[in-house]
mmCIF file of C-alpha atoms in Angstrom:
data_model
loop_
_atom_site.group_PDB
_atom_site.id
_atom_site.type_symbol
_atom_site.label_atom_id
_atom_site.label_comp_id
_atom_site.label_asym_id
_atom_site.label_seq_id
_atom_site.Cartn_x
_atom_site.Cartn_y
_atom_site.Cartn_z
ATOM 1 C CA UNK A 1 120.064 -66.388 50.683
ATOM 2 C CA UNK A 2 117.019 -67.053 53.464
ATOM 3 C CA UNK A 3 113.713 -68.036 52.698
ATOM 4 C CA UNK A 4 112.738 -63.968 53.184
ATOM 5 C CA UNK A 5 115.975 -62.187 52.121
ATOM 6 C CA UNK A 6 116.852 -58.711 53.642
ATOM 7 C CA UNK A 7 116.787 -55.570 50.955
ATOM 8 C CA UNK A 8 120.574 -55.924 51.102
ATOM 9 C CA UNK A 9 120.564 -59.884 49.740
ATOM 10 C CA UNK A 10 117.892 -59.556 47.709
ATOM 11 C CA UNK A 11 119.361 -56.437 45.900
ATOM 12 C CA UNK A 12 122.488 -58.668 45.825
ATOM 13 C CA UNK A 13 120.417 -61.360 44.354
ATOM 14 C CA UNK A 14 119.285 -59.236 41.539
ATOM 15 C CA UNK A 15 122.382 -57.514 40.181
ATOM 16 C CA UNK A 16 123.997 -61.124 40.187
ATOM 17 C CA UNK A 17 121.446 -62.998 38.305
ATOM 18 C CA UNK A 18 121.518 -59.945 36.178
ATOM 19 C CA UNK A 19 125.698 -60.405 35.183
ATOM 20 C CA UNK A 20 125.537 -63.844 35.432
ATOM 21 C CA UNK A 21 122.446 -65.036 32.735
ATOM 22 C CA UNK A 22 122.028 -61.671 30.906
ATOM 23 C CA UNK A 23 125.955 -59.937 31.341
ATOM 24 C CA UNK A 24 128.881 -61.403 30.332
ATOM 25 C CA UNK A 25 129.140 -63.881 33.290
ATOM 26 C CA UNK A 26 131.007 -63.248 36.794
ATOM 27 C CA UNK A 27 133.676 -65.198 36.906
ATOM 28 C CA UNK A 28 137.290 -63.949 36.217
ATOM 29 C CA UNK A 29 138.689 -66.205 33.701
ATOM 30 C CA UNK A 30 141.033 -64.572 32.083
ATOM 31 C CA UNK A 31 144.920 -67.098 32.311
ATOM 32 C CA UNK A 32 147.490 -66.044 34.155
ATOM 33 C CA UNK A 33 150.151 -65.075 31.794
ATOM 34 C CA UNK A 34 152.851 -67.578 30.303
ATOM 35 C CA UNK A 35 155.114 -67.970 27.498
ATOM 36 C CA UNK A 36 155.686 -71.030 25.850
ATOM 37 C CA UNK A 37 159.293 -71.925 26.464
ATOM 38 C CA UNK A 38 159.173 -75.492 24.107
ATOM 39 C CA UNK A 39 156.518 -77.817 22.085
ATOM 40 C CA UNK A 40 156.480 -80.862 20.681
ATOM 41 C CA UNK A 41 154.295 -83.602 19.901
ATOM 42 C CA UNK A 42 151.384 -83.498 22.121
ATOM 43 C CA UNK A 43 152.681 -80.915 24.687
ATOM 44 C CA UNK A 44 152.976 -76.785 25.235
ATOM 45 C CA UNK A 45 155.338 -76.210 28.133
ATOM 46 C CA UNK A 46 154.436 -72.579 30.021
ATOM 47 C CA UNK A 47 156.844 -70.450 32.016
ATOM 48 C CA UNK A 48 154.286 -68.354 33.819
ATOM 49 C CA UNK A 49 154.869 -64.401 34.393
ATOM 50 C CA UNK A 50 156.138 -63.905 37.762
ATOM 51 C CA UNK A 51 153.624 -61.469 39.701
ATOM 52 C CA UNK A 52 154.731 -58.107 40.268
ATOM 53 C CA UNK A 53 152.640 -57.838 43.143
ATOM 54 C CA UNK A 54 154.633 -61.269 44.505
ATOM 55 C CA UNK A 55 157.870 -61.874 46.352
ATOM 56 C CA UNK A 56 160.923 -62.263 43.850
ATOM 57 C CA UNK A 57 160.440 -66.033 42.276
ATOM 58 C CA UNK A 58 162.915 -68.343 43.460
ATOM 59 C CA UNK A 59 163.379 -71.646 44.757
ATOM 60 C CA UNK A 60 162.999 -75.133 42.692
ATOM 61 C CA UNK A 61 160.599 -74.720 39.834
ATOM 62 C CA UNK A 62 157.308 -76.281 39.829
ATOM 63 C CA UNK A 63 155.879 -78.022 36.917
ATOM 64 C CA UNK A 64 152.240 -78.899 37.155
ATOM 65 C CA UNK A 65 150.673 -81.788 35.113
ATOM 66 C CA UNK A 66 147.212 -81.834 34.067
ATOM 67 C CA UNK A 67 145.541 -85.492 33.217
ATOM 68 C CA UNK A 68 144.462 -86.405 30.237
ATOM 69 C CA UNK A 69 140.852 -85.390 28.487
ATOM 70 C CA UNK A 70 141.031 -82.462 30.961
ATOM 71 C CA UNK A 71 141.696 -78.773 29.871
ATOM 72 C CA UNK A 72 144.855 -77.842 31.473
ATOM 73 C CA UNK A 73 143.451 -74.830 33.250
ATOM 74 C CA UNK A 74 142.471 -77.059 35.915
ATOM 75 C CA UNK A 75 145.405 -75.378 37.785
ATOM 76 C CA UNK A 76 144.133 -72.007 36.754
ATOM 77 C CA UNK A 77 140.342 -72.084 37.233
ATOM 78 C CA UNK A 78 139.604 -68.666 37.851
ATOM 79 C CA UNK A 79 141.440 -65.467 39.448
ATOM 80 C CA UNK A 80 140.758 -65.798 42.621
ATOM 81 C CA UNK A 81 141.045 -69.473 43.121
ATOM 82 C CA UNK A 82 144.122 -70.738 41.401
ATOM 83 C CA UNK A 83 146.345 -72.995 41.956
ATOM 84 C CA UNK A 84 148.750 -71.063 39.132
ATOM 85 C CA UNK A 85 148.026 -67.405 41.091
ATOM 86 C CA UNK A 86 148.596 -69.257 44.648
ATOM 87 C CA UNK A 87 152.183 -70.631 43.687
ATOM 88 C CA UNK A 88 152.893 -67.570 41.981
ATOM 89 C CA UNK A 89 152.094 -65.004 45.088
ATOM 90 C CA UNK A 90 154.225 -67.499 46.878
ATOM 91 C CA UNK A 91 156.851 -66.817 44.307
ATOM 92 C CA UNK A 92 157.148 -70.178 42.786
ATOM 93 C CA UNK A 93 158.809 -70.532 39.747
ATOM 94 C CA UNK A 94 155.465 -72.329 37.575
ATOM 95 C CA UNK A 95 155.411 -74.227 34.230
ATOM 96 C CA UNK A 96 152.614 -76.179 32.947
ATOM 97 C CA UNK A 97 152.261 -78.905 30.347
ATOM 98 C CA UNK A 98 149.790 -78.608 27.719
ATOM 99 C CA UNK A 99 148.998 -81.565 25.493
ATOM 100 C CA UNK A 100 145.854 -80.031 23.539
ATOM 101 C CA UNK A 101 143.133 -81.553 21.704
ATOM 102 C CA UNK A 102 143.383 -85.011 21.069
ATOM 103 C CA UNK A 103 141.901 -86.101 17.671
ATOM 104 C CA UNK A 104 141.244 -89.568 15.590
ATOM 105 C CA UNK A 105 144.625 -89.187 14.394
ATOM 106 C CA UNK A 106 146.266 -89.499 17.682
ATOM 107 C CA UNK A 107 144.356 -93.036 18.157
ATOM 108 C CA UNK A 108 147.117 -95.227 18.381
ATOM 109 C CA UNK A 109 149.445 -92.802 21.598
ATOM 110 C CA UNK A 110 149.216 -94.856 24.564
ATOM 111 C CA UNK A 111 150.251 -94.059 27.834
ATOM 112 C CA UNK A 112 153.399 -95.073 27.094
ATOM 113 C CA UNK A 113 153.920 -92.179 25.437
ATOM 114 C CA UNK A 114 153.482 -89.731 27.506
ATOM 115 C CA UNK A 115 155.178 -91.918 30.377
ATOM 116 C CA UNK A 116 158.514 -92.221 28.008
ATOM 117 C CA UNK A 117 158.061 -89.243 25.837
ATOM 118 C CA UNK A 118 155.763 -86.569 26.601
ATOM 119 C CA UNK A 119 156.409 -85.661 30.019
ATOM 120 C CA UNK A 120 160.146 -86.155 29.960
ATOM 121 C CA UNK A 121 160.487 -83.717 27.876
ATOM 122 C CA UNK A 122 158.420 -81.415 29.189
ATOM 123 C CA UNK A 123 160.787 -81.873 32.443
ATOM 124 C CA UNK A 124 163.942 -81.713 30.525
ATOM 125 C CA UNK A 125 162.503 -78.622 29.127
ATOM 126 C CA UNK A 126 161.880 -76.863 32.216
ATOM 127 C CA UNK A 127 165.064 -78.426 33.841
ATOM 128 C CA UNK A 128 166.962 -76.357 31.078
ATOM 129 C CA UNK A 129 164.452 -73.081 31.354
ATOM 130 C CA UNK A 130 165.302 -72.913 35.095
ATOM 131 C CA UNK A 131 169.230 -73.350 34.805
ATOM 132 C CA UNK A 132 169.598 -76.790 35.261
ATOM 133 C CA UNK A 133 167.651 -76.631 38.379
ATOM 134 C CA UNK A 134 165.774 -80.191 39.795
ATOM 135 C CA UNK A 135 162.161 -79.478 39.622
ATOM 136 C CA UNK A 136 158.875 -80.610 41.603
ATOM 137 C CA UNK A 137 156.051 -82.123 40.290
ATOM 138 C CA UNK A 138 152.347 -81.345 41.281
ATOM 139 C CA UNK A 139 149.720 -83.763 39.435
ATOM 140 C CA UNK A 140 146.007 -83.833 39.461
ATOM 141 C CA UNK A 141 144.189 -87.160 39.016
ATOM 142 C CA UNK A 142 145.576 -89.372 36.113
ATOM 143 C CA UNK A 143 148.560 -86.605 35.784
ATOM 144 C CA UNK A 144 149.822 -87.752 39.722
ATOM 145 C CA UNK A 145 149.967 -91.386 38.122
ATOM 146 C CA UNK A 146 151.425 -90.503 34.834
ATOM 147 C CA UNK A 147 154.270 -88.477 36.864
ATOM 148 C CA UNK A 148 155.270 -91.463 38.980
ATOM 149 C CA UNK A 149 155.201 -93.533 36.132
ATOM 150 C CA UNK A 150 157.561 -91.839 34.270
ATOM 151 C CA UNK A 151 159.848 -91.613 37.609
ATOM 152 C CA UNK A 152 159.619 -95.295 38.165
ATOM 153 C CA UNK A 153 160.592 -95.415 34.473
ATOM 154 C CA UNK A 154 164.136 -93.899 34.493
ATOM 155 C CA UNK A 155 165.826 -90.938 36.335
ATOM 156 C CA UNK A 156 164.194 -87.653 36.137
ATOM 157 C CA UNK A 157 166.134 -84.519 37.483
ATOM 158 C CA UNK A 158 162.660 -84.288 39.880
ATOM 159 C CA UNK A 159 163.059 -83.473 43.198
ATOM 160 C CA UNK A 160 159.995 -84.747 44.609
ATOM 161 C CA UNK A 161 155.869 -85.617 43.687
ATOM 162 C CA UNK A 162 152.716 -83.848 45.043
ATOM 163 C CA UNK A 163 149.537 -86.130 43.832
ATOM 164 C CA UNK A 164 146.056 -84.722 43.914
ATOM 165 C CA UNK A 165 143.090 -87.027 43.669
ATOM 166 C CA UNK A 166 145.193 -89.773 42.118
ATOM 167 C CA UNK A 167 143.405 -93.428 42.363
ATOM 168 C CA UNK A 168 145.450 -96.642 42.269
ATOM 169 C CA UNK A 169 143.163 -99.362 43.418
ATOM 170 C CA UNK A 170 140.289 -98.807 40.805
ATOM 171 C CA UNK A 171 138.010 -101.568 42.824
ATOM 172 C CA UNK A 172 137.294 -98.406 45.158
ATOM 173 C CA UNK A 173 135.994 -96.530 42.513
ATOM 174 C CA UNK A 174 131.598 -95.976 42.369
ATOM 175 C CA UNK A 175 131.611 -95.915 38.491
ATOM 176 C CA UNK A 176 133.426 -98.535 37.994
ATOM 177 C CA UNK A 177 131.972 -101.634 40.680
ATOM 178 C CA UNK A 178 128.448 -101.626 38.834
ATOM 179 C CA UNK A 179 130.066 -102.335 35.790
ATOM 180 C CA UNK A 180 132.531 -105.212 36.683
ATOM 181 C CA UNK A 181 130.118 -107.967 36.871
ATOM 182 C CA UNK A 182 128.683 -107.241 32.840
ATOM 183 C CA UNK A 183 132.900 -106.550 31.798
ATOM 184 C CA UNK A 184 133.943 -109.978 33.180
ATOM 185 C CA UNK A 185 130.738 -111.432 31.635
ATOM 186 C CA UNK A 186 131.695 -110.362 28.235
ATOM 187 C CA UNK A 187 135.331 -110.170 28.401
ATOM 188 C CA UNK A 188 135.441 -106.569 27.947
ATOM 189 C CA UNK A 189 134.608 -107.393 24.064
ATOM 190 C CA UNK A 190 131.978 -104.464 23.733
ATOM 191 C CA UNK A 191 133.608 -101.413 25.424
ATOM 192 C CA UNK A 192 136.870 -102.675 23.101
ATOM 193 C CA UNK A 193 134.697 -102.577 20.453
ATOM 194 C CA UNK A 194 133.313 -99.502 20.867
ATOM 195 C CA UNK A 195 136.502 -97.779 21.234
ATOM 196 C CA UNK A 196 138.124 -99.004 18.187
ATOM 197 C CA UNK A 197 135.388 -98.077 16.037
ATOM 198 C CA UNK A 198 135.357 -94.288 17.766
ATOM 199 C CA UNK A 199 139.203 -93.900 17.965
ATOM 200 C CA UNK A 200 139.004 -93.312 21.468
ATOM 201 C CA UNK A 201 136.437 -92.165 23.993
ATOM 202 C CA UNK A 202 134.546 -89.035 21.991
ATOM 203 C CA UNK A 203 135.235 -85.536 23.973
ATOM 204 C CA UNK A 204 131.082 -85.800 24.822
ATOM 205 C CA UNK A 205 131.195 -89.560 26.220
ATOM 206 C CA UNK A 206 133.829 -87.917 28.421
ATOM 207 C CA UNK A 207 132.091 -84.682 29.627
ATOM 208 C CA UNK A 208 128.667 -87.053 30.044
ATOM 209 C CA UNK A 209 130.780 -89.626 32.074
ATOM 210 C CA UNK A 210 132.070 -86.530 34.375
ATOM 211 C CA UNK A 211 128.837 -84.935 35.151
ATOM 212 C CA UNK A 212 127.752 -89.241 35.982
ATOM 213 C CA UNK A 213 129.971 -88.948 38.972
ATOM 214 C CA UNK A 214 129.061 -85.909 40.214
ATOM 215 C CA UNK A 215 125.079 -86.426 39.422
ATOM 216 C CA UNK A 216 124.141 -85.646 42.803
ATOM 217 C CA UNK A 217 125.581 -82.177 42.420
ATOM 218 C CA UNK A 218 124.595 -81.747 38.958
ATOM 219 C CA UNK A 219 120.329 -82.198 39.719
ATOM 220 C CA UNK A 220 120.471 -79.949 42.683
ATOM 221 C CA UNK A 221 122.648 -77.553 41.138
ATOM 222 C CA UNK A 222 119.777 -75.157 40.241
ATOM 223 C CA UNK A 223 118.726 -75.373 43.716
ATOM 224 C CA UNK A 224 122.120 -73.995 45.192
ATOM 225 C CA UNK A 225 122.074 -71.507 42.881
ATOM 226 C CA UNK A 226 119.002 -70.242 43.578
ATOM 227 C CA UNK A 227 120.158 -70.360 47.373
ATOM 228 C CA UNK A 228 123.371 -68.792 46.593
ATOM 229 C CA UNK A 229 122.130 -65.899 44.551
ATOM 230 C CA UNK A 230 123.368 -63.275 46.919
ATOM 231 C CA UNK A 231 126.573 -65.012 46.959
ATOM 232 C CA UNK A 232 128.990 -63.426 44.075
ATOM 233 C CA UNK A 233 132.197 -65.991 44.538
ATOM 234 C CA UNK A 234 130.026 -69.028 44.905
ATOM 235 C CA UNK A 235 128.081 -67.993 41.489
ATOM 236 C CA UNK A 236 131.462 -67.657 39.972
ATOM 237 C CA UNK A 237 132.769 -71.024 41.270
ATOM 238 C CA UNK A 238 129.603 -73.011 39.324
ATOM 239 C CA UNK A 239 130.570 -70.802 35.617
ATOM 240 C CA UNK A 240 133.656 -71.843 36.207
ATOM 241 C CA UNK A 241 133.250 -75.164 36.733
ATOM 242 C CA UNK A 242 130.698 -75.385 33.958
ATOM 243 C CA UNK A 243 133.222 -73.799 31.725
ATOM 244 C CA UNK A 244 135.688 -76.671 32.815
ATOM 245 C CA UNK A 245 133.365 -79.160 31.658
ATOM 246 C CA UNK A 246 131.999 -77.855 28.871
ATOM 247 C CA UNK A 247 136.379 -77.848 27.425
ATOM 248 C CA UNK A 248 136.634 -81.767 28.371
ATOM 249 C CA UNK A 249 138.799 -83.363 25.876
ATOM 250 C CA UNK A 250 138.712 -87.071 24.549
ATOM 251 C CA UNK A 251 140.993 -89.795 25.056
ATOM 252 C CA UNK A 252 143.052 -91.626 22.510
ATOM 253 C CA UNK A 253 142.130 -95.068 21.871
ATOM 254 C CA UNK A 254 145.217 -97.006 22.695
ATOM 255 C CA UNK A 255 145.089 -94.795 25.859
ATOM 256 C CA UNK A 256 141.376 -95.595 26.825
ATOM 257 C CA UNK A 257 142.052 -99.257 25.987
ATOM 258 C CA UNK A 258 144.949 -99.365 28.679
ATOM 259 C CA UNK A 259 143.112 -97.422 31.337
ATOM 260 C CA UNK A 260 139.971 -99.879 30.440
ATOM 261 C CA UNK A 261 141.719 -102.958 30.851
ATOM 262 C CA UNK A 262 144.674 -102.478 32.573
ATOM 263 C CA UNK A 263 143.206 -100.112 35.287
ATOM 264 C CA UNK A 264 139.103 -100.709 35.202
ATOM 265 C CA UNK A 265 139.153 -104.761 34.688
ATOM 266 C CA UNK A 266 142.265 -105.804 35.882
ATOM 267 C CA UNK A 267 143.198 -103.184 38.444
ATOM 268 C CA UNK A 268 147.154 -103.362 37.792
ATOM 269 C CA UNK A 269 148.221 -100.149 39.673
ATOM 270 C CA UNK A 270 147.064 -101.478 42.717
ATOM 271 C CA UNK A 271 150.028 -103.699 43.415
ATOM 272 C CA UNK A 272 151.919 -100.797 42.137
ATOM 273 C CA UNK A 273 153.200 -102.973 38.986
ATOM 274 C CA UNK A 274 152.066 -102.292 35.577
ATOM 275 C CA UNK A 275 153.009 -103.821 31.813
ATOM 276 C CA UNK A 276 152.076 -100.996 29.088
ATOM 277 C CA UNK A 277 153.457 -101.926 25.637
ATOM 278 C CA UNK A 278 155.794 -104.875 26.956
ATOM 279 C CA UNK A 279 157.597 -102.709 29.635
ATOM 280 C CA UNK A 280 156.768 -103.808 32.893
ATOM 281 C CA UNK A 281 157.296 -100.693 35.495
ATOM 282 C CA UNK A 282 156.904 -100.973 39.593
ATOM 283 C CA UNK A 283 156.549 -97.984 41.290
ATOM 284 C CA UNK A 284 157.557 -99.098 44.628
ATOM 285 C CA UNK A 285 161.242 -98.347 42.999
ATOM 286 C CA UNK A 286 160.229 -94.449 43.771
ATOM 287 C CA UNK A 287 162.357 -93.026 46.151
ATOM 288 C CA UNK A 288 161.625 -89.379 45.479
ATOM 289 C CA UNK A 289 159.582 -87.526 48.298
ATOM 290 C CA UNK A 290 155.963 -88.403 46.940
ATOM 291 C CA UNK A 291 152.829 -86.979 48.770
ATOM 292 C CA UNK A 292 149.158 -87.589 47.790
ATOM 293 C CA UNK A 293 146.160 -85.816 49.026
ATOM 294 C CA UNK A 294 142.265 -87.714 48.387
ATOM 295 C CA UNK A 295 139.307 -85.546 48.414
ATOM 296 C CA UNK A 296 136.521 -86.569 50.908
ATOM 297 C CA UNK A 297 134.004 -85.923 49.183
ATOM 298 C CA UNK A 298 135.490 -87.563 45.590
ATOM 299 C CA UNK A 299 133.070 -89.513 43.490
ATOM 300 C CA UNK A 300 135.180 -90.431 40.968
ATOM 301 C CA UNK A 301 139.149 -90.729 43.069
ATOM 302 C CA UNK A 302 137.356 -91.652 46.425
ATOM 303 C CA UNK A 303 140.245 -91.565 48.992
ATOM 304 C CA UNK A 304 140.310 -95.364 49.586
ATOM 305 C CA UNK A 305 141.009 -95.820 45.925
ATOM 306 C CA UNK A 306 144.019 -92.803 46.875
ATOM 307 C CA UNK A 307 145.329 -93.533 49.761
ATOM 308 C CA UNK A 308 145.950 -97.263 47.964
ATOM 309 C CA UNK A 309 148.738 -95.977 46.665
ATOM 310 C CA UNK A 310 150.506 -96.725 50.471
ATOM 311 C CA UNK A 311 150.236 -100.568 49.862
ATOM 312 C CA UNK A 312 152.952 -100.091 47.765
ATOM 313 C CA UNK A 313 155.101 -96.882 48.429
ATOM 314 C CA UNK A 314 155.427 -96.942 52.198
ATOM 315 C CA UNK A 315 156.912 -93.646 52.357
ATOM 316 C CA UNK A 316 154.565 -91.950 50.947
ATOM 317 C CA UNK A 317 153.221 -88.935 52.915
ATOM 318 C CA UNK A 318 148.960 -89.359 53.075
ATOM 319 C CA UNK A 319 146.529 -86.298 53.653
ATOM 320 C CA UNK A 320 142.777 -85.314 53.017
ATOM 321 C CA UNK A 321 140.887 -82.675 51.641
ATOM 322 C CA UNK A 322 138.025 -81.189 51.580
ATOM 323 C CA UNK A 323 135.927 -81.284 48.050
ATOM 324 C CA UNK A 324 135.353 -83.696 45.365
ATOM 325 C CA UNK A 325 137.595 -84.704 42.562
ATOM 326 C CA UNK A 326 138.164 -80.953 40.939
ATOM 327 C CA UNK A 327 136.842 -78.908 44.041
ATOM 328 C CA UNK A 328 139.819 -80.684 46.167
ATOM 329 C CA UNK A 329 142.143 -79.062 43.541
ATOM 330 C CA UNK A 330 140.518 -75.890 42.822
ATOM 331 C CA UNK A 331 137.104 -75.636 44.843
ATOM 332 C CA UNK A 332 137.023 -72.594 47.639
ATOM 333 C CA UNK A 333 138.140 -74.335 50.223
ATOM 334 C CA UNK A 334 141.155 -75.321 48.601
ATOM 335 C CA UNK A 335 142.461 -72.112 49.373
ATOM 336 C CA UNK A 336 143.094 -72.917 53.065
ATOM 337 C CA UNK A 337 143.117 -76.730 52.681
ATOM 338 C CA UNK A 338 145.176 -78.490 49.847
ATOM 339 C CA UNK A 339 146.997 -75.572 48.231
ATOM 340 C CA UNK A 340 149.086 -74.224 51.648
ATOM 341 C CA UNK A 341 149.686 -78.262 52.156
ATOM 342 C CA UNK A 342 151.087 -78.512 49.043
ATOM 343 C CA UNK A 343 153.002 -74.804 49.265
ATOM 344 C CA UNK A 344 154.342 -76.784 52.743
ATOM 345 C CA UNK A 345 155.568 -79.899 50.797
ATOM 346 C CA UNK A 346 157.052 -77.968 48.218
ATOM 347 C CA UNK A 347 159.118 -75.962 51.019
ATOM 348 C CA UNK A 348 160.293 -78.817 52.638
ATOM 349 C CA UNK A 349 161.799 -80.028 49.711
ATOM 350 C CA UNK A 350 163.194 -77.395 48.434
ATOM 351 C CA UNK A 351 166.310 -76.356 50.491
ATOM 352 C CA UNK A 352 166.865 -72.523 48.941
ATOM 353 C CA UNK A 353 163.259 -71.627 50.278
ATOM 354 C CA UNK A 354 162.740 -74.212 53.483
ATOM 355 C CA UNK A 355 160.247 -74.952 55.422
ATOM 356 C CA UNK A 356 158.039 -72.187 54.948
ATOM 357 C CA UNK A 357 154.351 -72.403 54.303
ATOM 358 C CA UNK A 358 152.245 -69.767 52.356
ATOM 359 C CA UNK A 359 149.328 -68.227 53.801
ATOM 360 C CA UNK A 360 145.995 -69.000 52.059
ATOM 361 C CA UNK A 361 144.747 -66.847 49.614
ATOM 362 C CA UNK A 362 142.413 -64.581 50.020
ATOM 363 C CA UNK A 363 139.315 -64.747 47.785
ATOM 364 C CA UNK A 364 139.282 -61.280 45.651
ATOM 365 C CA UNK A 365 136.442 -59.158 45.479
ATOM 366 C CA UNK A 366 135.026 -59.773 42.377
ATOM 367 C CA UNK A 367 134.067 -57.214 39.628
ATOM 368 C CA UNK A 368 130.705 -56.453 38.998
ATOM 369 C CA UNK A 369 129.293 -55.427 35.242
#
């Protein structure tokens, strides 16, 4: 909106403040629809409804994997800009892996377990959904690593890896530099502490820590808004991505305590080997088709600490995006940017649809109150 907005903007302006602080909000929220086709401990595998607007679903199926401590609609933000309602206009086959709240109970599941357990089955699940059909994986942040880990772990009918915002070399990362120096200091004694005593990292300390990295965007965020009035999607994109953070999840404590030591203070992913509960795995074993994407604008996966993940797997295929660590997955611009590259990496390796790329989608006109 300009300093002196025209009848038309400010009238815009108005009505939109109106829905979005006094109405029921603007954004479309509402899931795509899915069944649950199997659960077990710590996971909810969808089958999503094809669209009947879509092309006929066919080709390999896609499972998406969510990290952990994030709400799995990460994939499915909002109608208009998701990842689920992209692949599904495509006329992807889509599944997603739920693993729900995580509570003091579940303190002692490491990432071993959903390396060896949890996400195995999930695949075998969907393996036997589809008709024994090979699927491919698309994972966001920590659920890119956890996917390659449990490929590097033993065979997987998985026909090849999309990662999005996916760090390996954790020395890259903003948050945690300023901290090394007092973790070496003390041996890492306090945060273990800490953890112990909590179970885990609380679901607060993990929402807090999130809104850290982006802090920049967080203080001005009033300011934008009050620029954007006028601007229906863009006031949709921030309730959405408040709603996202407001539904963080915590983190087990075994699970923090790996990612804290093995990842924060010792960096063991960036050589591409890793030890977690006397298994040693090495990821440069992959040889499934693997393809990351970094975010340029990523405070928390910035793409050096991505693109790391090359020192290791030379054949892995390396592209950018615009956004930061959720807007490369699901901001606006994803639309034209990372979700046709990753409906073009899916074709390639899928030989019953081939090399076809999907045309971005369209933002919908959104519904007013």
């Amino acid at each position: 909106m300009r300093v002196i907005p025209t009848p038309e903007e400010l009238a815009a302006g108005v009505a939109n403040a109106y829905d979005a602080f006094i109405g029921g909000g603007i954004a479309d929220t509402r899931p795509m629809r899915s069944s649950i086709i199997d659960e077990g401990p710590k996971r909810a595998v969808h089958r999503y409804w094809p669209r009947p607007d879509a092309v006929s679903p066919h080709g390999a199926p896609v499972l998406l994997v969510p990290p952990l401590a994030a709400p799995a609609f990460c994939f499915d933000l909002r109608r208009g800009c998701s990842l689920v309602e992209y692949l599904l206009e495509a006329g992807r086959k889509v599944y997603l892996v739920d693993y729900g709240q995580i509570a003091f109970s579940d303190r002692n599941l490491g990432i071993e377990d959903w390396v060896e357990d949890i996400l195995p089955s999930a695949i075998a699940a969907v393996h036997e959904d589809s008709g024994g059909e090979d699927l491919q994986l698309v994972g966001w942040c920590l659920g890119g690593i956890m996917s390659l880990l449990a490929m590097a772990e033993k065979p997987l009918p998985v026909r090849s890896l999309a990662m999005v915002a996916s760090p390996f070399d954790f020395t890259q990362v903003p948050m945690v530099a300023p901290l090394r120096p007092l973790v070496d200091f003390t041996g890492g004694r306090i945060v273990t502490s800490l953890y112990r005593v909590m179970g885990g990292a609380p679901k607060r300390l993990v929402k807090y820590a999130y809104q850290l990295a982006a802090f920049d965007k967080y203080v001005t965020k009033p300011l934008a808004i009050a620029r954007n009035l006028d601007d229906r999607d863009f006031l949709a994109q921030i309730e959405a991505v408040d709603r996202f953070t407001a539904n963080m999840a915590a983190y087990p404590g075994r699970t923090f305590g790996q990612l804290y030591h093995r990842f924060f203070r010792i960096n063991d992913l960036a050589d591409g080997t890793i030890d977690l509960d006397g298994d040693t795995i090495r990821l440069a074993g992959v040889d499934t088709p693997v393809m990351s994407i970094a975010g340029e604008g990523d405070g928390i996966a910035p793409v050096g600490a991505v693109h790391a993940v090359r020192e290791f797997l030379p054949g892995v295929r390396i592209d950018t995006a615009p956004g930061g660590h959720l807007g490369v997955l699901t901001g606006r611009a994803a639309r034209r940017t990372t979700w046709p590259m990753i409906e073009e990496w899916l074709g390639e390796h899928d030989p019953r649809r081939g090399r076809e790329a999907a045309p971005p989608l369209a933002p919908r006109p959104l519904q007013t109150a």
